[in-house]
Amino acid sequence: MKKIILEVEGLSRYFRVGGLRAKGFLHAADDVSFTVKQGEIVALVGESGSGKSTIARVLAGIYKASKGEIKFEGNSIAKNSDKAVRGRMPMVFQDPFSSINPVFRINHGLERSLKLHRKGLTKLARKALAIELVEKVGLTPGAEVLRRYPHELSGGQRQRLGFAQALASQPSLILADEPVSMLDVSIRIGLLNVMKDLRDHEGVSILYITHDLASARYTADRMIVLYAGQIVEEGLSEDVVASPKHPYTRLLMSTAPDPRLPYVEIDESGDLGEPPRVIDPEPGCRFAPRCSLVMDKCRTSSPVMVQVSPTNRAACFALEKD
Ligand SMILES: Nc1ncnc2c1ncn2[C@@H]1O[C@H](COP(=O)(O)OP(=O)(O)O)[C@@H](O)[C@H]1O
Ligand SMILES: [Mg+2]
């Protein structure tokens, strides 16, 4: 059994919304629980607005949790903003052009991170390690790449650099928030393979956040499906794709062009519609208004995650056997 390195229990994040009169709390993430094991890629899959980035930001310490527990490497970190702890769970962002200082050569940022996170290295050792890190993510020859300026790299190369930068702090878990969605389709797969390599050769775990089922299936060992701030289904990626159980996952699958391909061009104008913005919710299933299996009960009480098949867990009354 592999060690659990991240344990999220009942995590919620609310945002106050509205003006003076119509005040309320938007439940961006609501009672979310999951685990990530060592050396495992877990995909957090959901449409735009389903709460993926909110969860990642709470994990990274950018947002505070409104409720819930986060245990990372065995320690409770919900209220901990310790840089050393957070460094072991760095984030790679969606926009490869946002996170790198354009003024300096690439070695500058990377060596700065190494100075911060790997104390006691000589300057020479830092330089050697920087080369090693960029080569690990496929940027070769490392010494030559490090001498370049950020604008001399393509989007895909910059996103690789984002992963090299994340490796500088010797992470046990990388939070990758839509790391390929701004890249050309043709180069996405290279980045997905970088994540697999890091898992297989560095033993790093990755929370891979995406709205693309196909890339989640290709990359991740396990898949967690999010709808309107809540987890609706979870299982091994193969099982969720081959045999989705929750009516929402089924709908997602039916609108994905072919989730068996490593990546697909997502038609964001599709007829799926956005998940609702949930403000001060009453009890009840959030998917009920769109659900083909809806029952009376679904409108008044909230389903919880239960085992619905030997392989999948889901939150759906219609799937519960009584
Ligand atoms: N800082 C914020 N203030 C207010 N609302 C927010 C904030 N961040 C996210 N939200 C809202 O929370 C919901 C989930 O957003 P987000 O986590 O970004 O979803 P995703 O990453 O899945 O697209 C959305 O309705 C979004 O508008
Ligand atoms: Mg997002």
CSV table of C-alpha atoms and ligand atoms in Angstrom, one decimal:
chain,number,residue,atom,x,y,z
A,1,MET,CA,0.0,0.0,0.0
A,2,LYS,CA,1.4,3.4,-0.9
A,3,LYS,CA,1.6,6.1,1.6
A,4,ILE,CA,-1.1,8.8,1.6
A,5,ILE,CA,0.5,12.2,1.3
A,6,LEU,CA,-2.5,14.4,1.1
A,7,GLU,CA,-5.7,14.0,3.0
A,8,VAL,CA,-8.5,16.5,2.4
A,9,GLU,CA,-11.5,16.2,4.7
A,10,GLY,CA,-14.6,18.3,4.4
A,11,LEU,CA,-12.9,21.2,2.7
A,12,SER,CA,-15.1,24.2,1.9
A,13,ARG,CA,-14.4,27.6,0.6
A,14,TYR,CA,-17.1,30.2,0.4
A,15,PHE,CA,-16.9,33.7,-1.1
A,16,ARG,CA,-19.1,36.6,0.0
A,17,VAL,CA,-21.0,37.9,-3.0
A,18,GLY,CA,-23.6,40.5,-3.8
A,19,GLY,CA,-24.2,44.1,-2.8
A,20,LEU,CA,-25.5,45.7,0.3
A,21,ARG,CA,-29.0,44.2,0.1
A,22,ALA,CA,-28.5,40.8,-1.7
A,23,LYS,CA,-25.7,39.4,0.4
A,24,GLY,CA,-24.8,35.7,0.4
A,25,PHE,CA,-22.0,33.2,0.3
A,26,LEU,CA,-21.0,31.5,-2.9
A,27,HIS,CA,-20.1,27.9,-2.1
A,28,ALA,CA,-17.2,27.5,-4.6
A,29,ALA,CA,-16.0,24.3,-2.9
A,30,ASP,CA,-18.3,22.5,-0.5
A,31,ASP,CA,-17.4,19.6,1.8
A,32,VAL,CA,-14.8,18.1,-0.5
A,33,SER,CA,-12.9,15.0,0.7
A,34,PHE,CA,-10.2,13.1,-1.1
A,35,THR,CA,-6.7,11.6,-0.8
A,36,VAL,CA,-3.6,11.6,-2.9
A,37,LYS,CA,-1.1,8.8,-2.4
A,38,GLN,CA,2.7,8.9,-3.0
A,39,GLY,CA,3.7,8.6,-6.7
A,40,GLU,CA,0.1,8.9,-7.9
A,41,ILE,CA,-1.5,11.3,-10.4
A,42,VAL,CA,-5.0,12.2,-9.4
A,43,ALA,CA,-7.1,14.2,-11.8
A,44,LEU,CA,-9.6,16.7,-10.5
A,45,VAL,CA,-12.0,17.0,-13.4
A,46,GLY,CA,-14.8,19.5,-13.9
A,47,GLU,CA,-16.3,22.2,-16.1
A,48,SER,CA,-15.2,25.8,-15.8
A,49,GLY,CA,-16.6,27.3,-12.6
A,50,SER,CA,-16.9,23.9,-10.8
A,51,GLY,CA,-14.4,24.9,-8.1
A,52,LYS,CA,-11.1,23.3,-9.3
A,53,SER,CA,-8.9,26.3,-8.9
A,54,THR,CA,-10.4,27.2,-5.6
A,55,ILE,CA,-9.5,23.8,-4.2
A,56,ALA,CA,-6.0,24.1,-5.6
A,57,ARG,CA,-5.6,27.6,-4.2
A,58,VAL,CA,-6.7,26.5,-0.7
A,59,LEU,CA,-4.2,23.6,-0.8
A,60,ALA,CA,-1.5,26.0,-1.9
A,61,GLY,CA,-2.3,28.4,0.9
A,62,ILE,CA,-3.3,31.2,-1.4
A,63,TYR,CA,-6.9,31.1,-0.1
A,64,LYS,CA,-7.9,30.2,3.4
A,65,ALA,CA,-10.3,27.3,3.9
A,66,SER,CA,-13.7,28.3,5.2
A,67,LYS,CA,-14.1,24.8,6.7
A,68,GLY,CA,-12.3,21.5,6.7
A,69,GLU,CA,-9.0,19.7,7.3
A,70,ILE,CA,-5.9,19.4,5.1
A,71,LYS,CA,-3.3,16.9,6.2
A,72,PHE,CA,-0.1,17.0,4.2
A,73,GLU,CA,2.7,14.5,4.9
A,74,GLY,CA,0.9,13.7,8.1
A,75,ASN,CA,0.6,17.2,9.4
A,76,SER,CA,-2.5,19.4,9.6
A,77,ILE,CA,-1.8,22.4,7.3
A,78,ALA,CA,-5.2,24.2,6.9
A,79,LYS,CA,-3.9,27.1,9.0
A,80,ASN,CA,-0.3,26.7,8.2
A,81,SER,CA,1.4,29.1,5.8
A,82,ASP,CA,4.9,27.9,6.5
A,83,LYS,CA,6.9,28.4,3.3
A,84,ALA,CA,8.9,25.2,3.7
A,85,VAL,CA,5.8,23.1,4.0
A,86,ARG,CA,4.1,24.9,1.1
A,87,GLY,CA,7.3,24.5,-1.0
A,88,ARG,CA,6.8,20.8,-0.8
A,89,MET,CA,3.4,21.3,-2.6
A,90,PRO,CA,4.2,23.9,-5.3
A,91,MET,CA,1.7,25.0,-8.0
A,92,VAL,CA,2.1,25.1,-11.7
A,93,PHE,CA,-0.4,27.5,-13.3
A,94,GLN,CA,-2.4,27.6,-16.4
A,95,ASP,CA,-0.7,30.5,-18.1
A,96,PRO,CA,2.9,29.7,-19.0
A,97,PHE,CA,3.6,33.4,-19.7
A,98,SER,CA,2.5,34.6,-16.3
A,99,SER,CA,4.9,33.0,-13.8
A,100,ILE,CA,8.3,33.8,-15.2
A,101,ASN,CA,10.1,37.2,-14.8
A,102,PRO,CA,10.8,38.2,-18.4
A,103,VAL,CA,13.8,40.4,-17.5
A,104,PHE,CA,16.2,37.7,-16.4
A,105,ARG,CA,17.7,34.7,-18.1
A,106,ILE,CA,16.1,31.5,-17.2
A,107,ASN,CA,18.9,30.3,-14.9
A,108,HIS,CA,18.2,33.3,-12.7
A,109,GLY,CA,14.8,32.3,-11.4
A,110,LEU,CA,15.7,28.6,-11.1
A,111,GLU,CA,18.9,29.2,-9.2
A,112,ARG,CA,17.0,31.7,-6.9
A,113,SER,CA,14.5,28.9,-6.1
A,114,LEU,CA,17.3,26.5,-5.4
A,115,LYS,CA,19.0,29.1,-3.1
A,116,LEU,CA,15.7,29.4,-1.2
A,117,HIS,CA,14.8,25.7,-0.9
A,118,ARG,CA,18.1,23.9,-0.9
A,119,LYS,CA,20.3,25.6,1.6
A,120,GLY,CA,24.0,24.7,1.8
A,121,LEU,CA,24.6,24.1,-1.9
A,122,THR,CA,27.6,25.8,-3.4
A,123,LYS,CA,27.1,28.1,-6.4
A,124,LEU,CA,28.6,25.4,-8.6
A,125,ALA,CA,26.3,22.7,-7.3
A,126,ARG,CA,23.3,25.0,-7.8
A,127,LYS,CA,24.3,25.5,-11.4
A,128,ALA,CA,24.7,21.8,-12.0
A,129,LEU,CA,21.4,21.1,-10.3
A,130,ALA,CA,19.6,23.7,-12.4
A,131,ILE,CA,20.8,21.9,-15.5
A,132,GLU,CA,19.7,18.6,-14.2
A,133,LEU,CA,16.2,19.9,-13.4
A,134,VAL,CA,15.5,21.5,-16.8
A,135,GLU,CA,16.8,18.3,-18.5
A,136,LYS,CA,14.4,16.2,-16.3
A,137,VAL,CA,11.5,18.0,-17.9
A,138,GLY,CA,12.9,17.6,-21.5
A,139,LEU,CA,14.5,21.0,-21.9
A,140,THR,CA,17.9,20.1,-23.5
A,141,PRO,CA,20.7,20.8,-23.6
A,142,GLY,CA,20.1,22.2,-20.2
A,143,ALA,CA,23.1,24.6,-20.0
A,144,GLU,CA,22.1,26.2,-23.3
A,145,VAL,CA,18.4,26.5,-22.3
A,146,LEU,CA,19.3,28.1,-19.0
A,147,ARG,CA,21.1,30.9,-20.8
A,148,ARG,CA,18.0,31.9,-22.8
A,149,TYR,CA,15.5,34.6,-21.9
A,150,PRO,CA,11.9,33.6,-21.3
A,151,HIS,CA,10.7,35.1,-24.6
A,152,GLU,CA,12.9,32.8,-26.4
A,153,LEU,CA,10.9,29.8,-25.2
A,154,SER,CA,7.6,28.5,-26.7
A,155,GLY,CA,4.5,28.1,-24.5
A,156,GLY,CA,5.2,24.4,-24.2
A,157,GLN,CA,8.8,25.0,-23.2
A,158,ARG,CA,7.8,27.5,-20.6
A,159,GLN,CA,5.3,25.2,-19.1
A,160,ARG,CA,8.0,22.6,-18.9
A,161,LEU,CA,10.1,25.2,-17.1
A,162,GLY,CA,7.2,25.7,-14.7
A,163,PHE,CA,7.6,22.0,-13.7
A,164,ALA,CA,11.3,22.4,-13.4
A,165,GLN,CA,10.8,25.3,-11.1
A,166,ALA,CA,8.3,23.3,-9.1
A,167,LEU,CA,10.9,20.5,-8.7
A,168,ALA,CA,13.4,23.0,-7.2
A,169,SER,CA,11.7,22.7,-3.8
A,170,GLN,CA,11.9,18.9,-3.8
A,171,PRO,CA,8.1,18.6,-3.8
A,172,SER,CA,6.2,15.5,-2.8
A,173,LEU,CA,3.1,16.9,-4.6
A,174,ILE,CA,2.7,19.2,-7.5
A,175,LEU,CA,-0.6,21.1,-7.9
A,176,ALA,CA,-1.0,21.5,-11.7
A,177,ASP,CA,-3.9,23.7,-12.5
A,178,GLU,CA,-4.9,23.3,-16.2
A,179,PRO,CA,-1.2,23.2,-17.2
A,180,VAL,CA,-1.8,22.3,-20.8
A,181,SER,CA,-5.1,24.1,-21.6
A,182,MET,CA,-3.5,27.2,-23.1
A,183,LEU,CA,-1.1,25.2,-25.2
A,184,ASP,CA,-1.6,24.1,-28.8
A,185,VAL,CA,-3.2,20.7,-29.0
A,186,SER,CA,-0.2,19.3,-30.8
A,187,ILE,CA,2.2,19.9,-27.9
A,188,ARG,CA,-0.1,19.1,-25.0
A,189,ILE,CA,0.8,15.4,-25.0
A,190,GLY,CA,4.5,16.2,-24.4
A,191,LEU,CA,3.5,18.0,-21.2
A,192,LEU,CA,1.2,15.2,-20.1
A,193,ASN,CA,4.2,12.9,-20.6
A,194,VAL,CA,6.4,15.1,-18.4
A,195,MET,CA,3.9,14.7,-15.6
A,196,LYS,CA,3.9,10.9,-16.0
A,197,ASP,CA,7.7,10.9,-16.1
A,198,LEU,CA,7.9,12.9,-12.9
A,199,ARG,CA,5.5,10.4,-11.3
A,200,ASP,CA,7.4,7.4,-12.6
A,201,HIS,CA,11.0,8.5,-12.1
A,202,GLU,CA,10.9,11.1,-9.3
A,203,GLY,CA,8.1,9.6,-7.3
A,204,VAL,CA,6.3,12.9,-7.2
A,205,SER,CA,2.5,12.9,-6.8
A,206,ILE,CA,0.5,15.3,-9.0
A,207,LEU,CA,-3.0,16.8,-8.6
A,208,TYR,CA,-3.8,17.3,-12.2
A,209,ILE,CA,-6.6,19.8,-12.6
A,210,THR,CA,-8.4,19.8,-15.9
A,211,HIS,CA,-11.7,20.3,-17.7
A,212,ASP,CA,-10.6,17.7,-20.3
A,213,LEU,CA,-11.7,14.1,-19.5
A,214,ALA,CA,-9.5,12.6,-22.2
A,215,SER,CA,-6.3,14.1,-20.9
A,216,ALA,CA,-7.3,13.1,-17.4
A,217,ARG,CA,-7.8,9.5,-18.4
A,218,TYR,CA,-4.5,9.5,-20.3
A,219,THR,CA,-2.5,11.0,-17.5
A,220,ALA,CA,-4.1,10.2,-14.2
A,221,ASP,CA,-4.3,7.0,-12.1
A,222,ARG,CA,-7.4,8.1,-10.4
A,223,MET,CA,-10.1,10.6,-11.3
A,224,ILE,CA,-12.3,12.8,-9.2
A,225,VAL,CA,-15.3,14.5,-10.9
A,226,LEU,CA,-16.4,17.8,-9.5
A,227,TYR,CA,-19.8,19.4,-10.1
A,228,ALA,CA,-20.7,22.8,-8.7
A,229,GLY,CA,-18.2,22.6,-5.9
A,230,GLN,CA,-18.8,19.1,-4.9
A,231,ILE,CA,-17.3,15.7,-5.7
A,232,VAL,CA,-19.9,13.5,-7.6
A,233,GLU,CA,-17.8,10.6,-8.6
A,234,GLU,CA,-14.4,9.0,-8.0
A,235,GLY,CA,-12.6,5.9,-9.2
A,236,LEU,CA,-9.6,4.6,-11.2
A,237,SER,CA,-9.5,6.7,-14.4
A,238,GLU,CA,-10.0,3.7,-16.6
A,239,ASP,CA,-13.1,2.7,-14.7
A,240,VAL,CA,-14.7,6.1,-14.6
A,241,VAL,CA,-14.2,6.5,-18.4
A,242,ALA,CA,-15.2,3.0,-19.3
A,243,SER,CA,-18.1,2.8,-16.9
A,244,PRO,CA,-19.2,6.2,-15.5
A,245,LYS,CA,-22.0,5.9,-12.9
A,246,HIS,CA,-23.1,9.3,-11.8
A,247,PRO,CA,-25.6,10.9,-14.3
A,248,TYR,CA,-23.3,14.0,-14.5
A,249,THR,CA,-20.3,11.9,-15.4
A,250,ARG,CA,-22.3,10.1,-18.0
A,251,LEU,CA,-23.4,13.5,-19.4
A,252,LEU,CA,-19.7,14.6,-19.5
A,253,MET,CA,-18.7,11.5,-21.2
A,254,SER,CA,-21.4,11.7,-23.8
A,255,THR,CA,-20.3,15.3,-24.7
A,256,ALA,CA,-16.5,14.5,-24.8
A,257,PRO,CA,-15.5,13.8,-28.4
A,258,ASP,CA,-13.5,10.7,-27.5
A,259,PRO,CA,-12.2,10.3,-24.0
A,260,ARG,CA,-10.0,7.4,-25.1
A,261,LEU,CA,-7.7,9.7,-27.0
A,262,PRO,CA,-4.9,11.2,-25.0
A,263,TYR,CA,-6.3,14.7,-25.6
A,264,VAL,CA,-9.1,16.2,-27.6
A,265,GLU,CA,-10.0,19.6,-28.7
A,266,ILE,CA,-12.7,20.7,-26.3
A,267,ASP,CA,-15.7,22.5,-27.8
A,268,GLU,CA,-16.2,25.0,-25.0
A,269,SER,CA,-19.4,26.3,-26.7
A,270,GLY,CA,-21.0,22.8,-26.2
A,271,ASP,CA,-24.5,22.4,-24.9
A,272,LEU,CA,-23.4,21.2,-21.5
A,273,GLY,CA,-24.0,24.6,-19.9
A,274,GLU,CA,-22.0,25.8,-16.9
A,275,PRO,CA,-22.5,24.4,-13.5
A,276,PRO,CA,-24.6,26.7,-11.4
A,277,ARG,CA,-23.1,29.3,-9.0
A,278,VAL,CA,-24.3,28.0,-5.7
A,279,ILE,CA,-25.2,30.8,-3.3
A,280,ASP,CA,-26.5,29.9,0.2
A,281,PRO,CA,-27.6,26.5,-0.9
A,282,GLU,CA,-30.6,24.6,0.5
A,283,PRO,CA,-30.1,20.8,1.0
A,284,GLY,CA,-30.6,18.8,-2.2
A,285,CYS,CA,-28.5,17.4,-5.1
A,286,ARG,CA,-27.0,20.3,-7.1
A,287,PHE,CA,-27.3,18.3,-10.3
A,288,ALA,CA,-31.0,17.6,-9.8
A,289,PRO,CA,-32.3,20.3,-12.2
A,290,ARG,CA,-30.4,18.7,-15.1
A,291,CYS,CA,-30.7,15.1,-14.1
A,292,SER,CA,-32.5,12.5,-16.0
A,293,LEU,CA,-32.8,10.2,-13.0
A,294,VAL,CA,-34.1,12.8,-10.6
A,295,MET,CA,-36.4,11.7,-7.8
A,296,ASP,CA,-38.3,13.7,-5.1
A,297,LYS,CA,-35.7,13.0,-2.5
A,298,CYS,CA,-33.0,14.6,-4.7
A,299,ARG,CA,-34.6,18.0,-4.3
A,300,THR,CA,-34.7,17.9,-0.5
A,301,SER,CA,-31.6,16.0,0.7
A,302,SER,CA,-28.0,15.9,-0.4
A,303,PRO,CA,-26.5,12.6,-1.5
A,304,VAL,CA,-23.1,11.6,0.0
A,305,MET,CA,-20.4,9.6,-1.6
A,306,VAL,CA,-20.9,5.8,-1.4
A,307,GLN,CA,-19.6,2.8,-3.2
A,308,VAL,CA,-21.9,2.4,-6.3
A,309,SER,CA,-20.0,-0.4,-8.1
A,310,PRO,CA,-17.0,-2.5,-7.2
A,311,THR,CA,-14.8,0.3,-8.8
A,312,ASN,CA,-16.6,3.6,-8.5
A,313,ARG,CA,-17.8,5.8,-5.7
A,314,ALA,CA,-20.5,8.4,-6.4
A,315,ALA,CA,-22.9,10.7,-4.7
A,316,CYS,CA,-26.3,9.8,-6.2
A,317,PHE,CA,-29.5,8.5,-4.6
A,318,ALA,CA,-30.6,6.8,-7.8
A,319,LEU,CA,-27.5,4.6,-7.7
A,320,GLU,CA,-27.8,3.7,-4.0
A,321,LYS,CA,-29.0,0.1,-3.5
A,322,ASP,CA,-31.3,-0.3,-0.5
B,1,LIG,N1,-11.8,35.2,-5.4
B,1,LIG,C1,-13.0,34.9,-5.7
B,1,LIG,N2,-14.1,35.7,-5.3
B,1,LIG,C2,-15.3,35.4,-5.6
B,1,LIG,N3,-15.7,34.3,-6.3
B,1,LIG,C3,-14.8,33.4,-6.7
B,1,LIG,C4,-13.4,33.7,-6.4
B,1,LIG,N4,-12.6,32.7,-7.0
B,1,LIG,C5,-13.5,31.8,-7.5
B,1,LIG,N5,-14.8,32.3,-7.4
B,1,LIG,C6,-16.0,31.7,-7.9
B,1,LIG,O1,-16.0,30.3,-7.4
B,1,LIG,C7,-16.5,29.4,-8.4
B,1,LIG,C8,-15.5,28.4,-8.7
B,1,LIG,O2,-14.4,29.0,-9.4
B,1,LIG,P1,-13.1,28.3,-9.8
B,1,LIG,O3,-12.6,27.6,-8.6
B,1,LIG,O4,-12.2,29.3,-10.4
B,1,LIG,O5,-13.6,27.2,-10.8
B,1,LIG,P2,-12.7,26.4,-11.9
B,1,LIG,O6,-11.3,26.5,-11.6
B,1,LIG,O7,-13.3,25.0,-11.8
B,1,LIG,O8,-13.1,27.0,-13.2
B,1,LIG,C9,-16.9,30.3,-9.6
B,1,LIG,O9,-18.3,30.6,-9.5
B,1,LIG,C10,-16.1,31.6,-9.4
B,1,LIG,O10,-16.7,32.7,-10.0
B,2,MG,MG,-9.7,27.1,-12.9
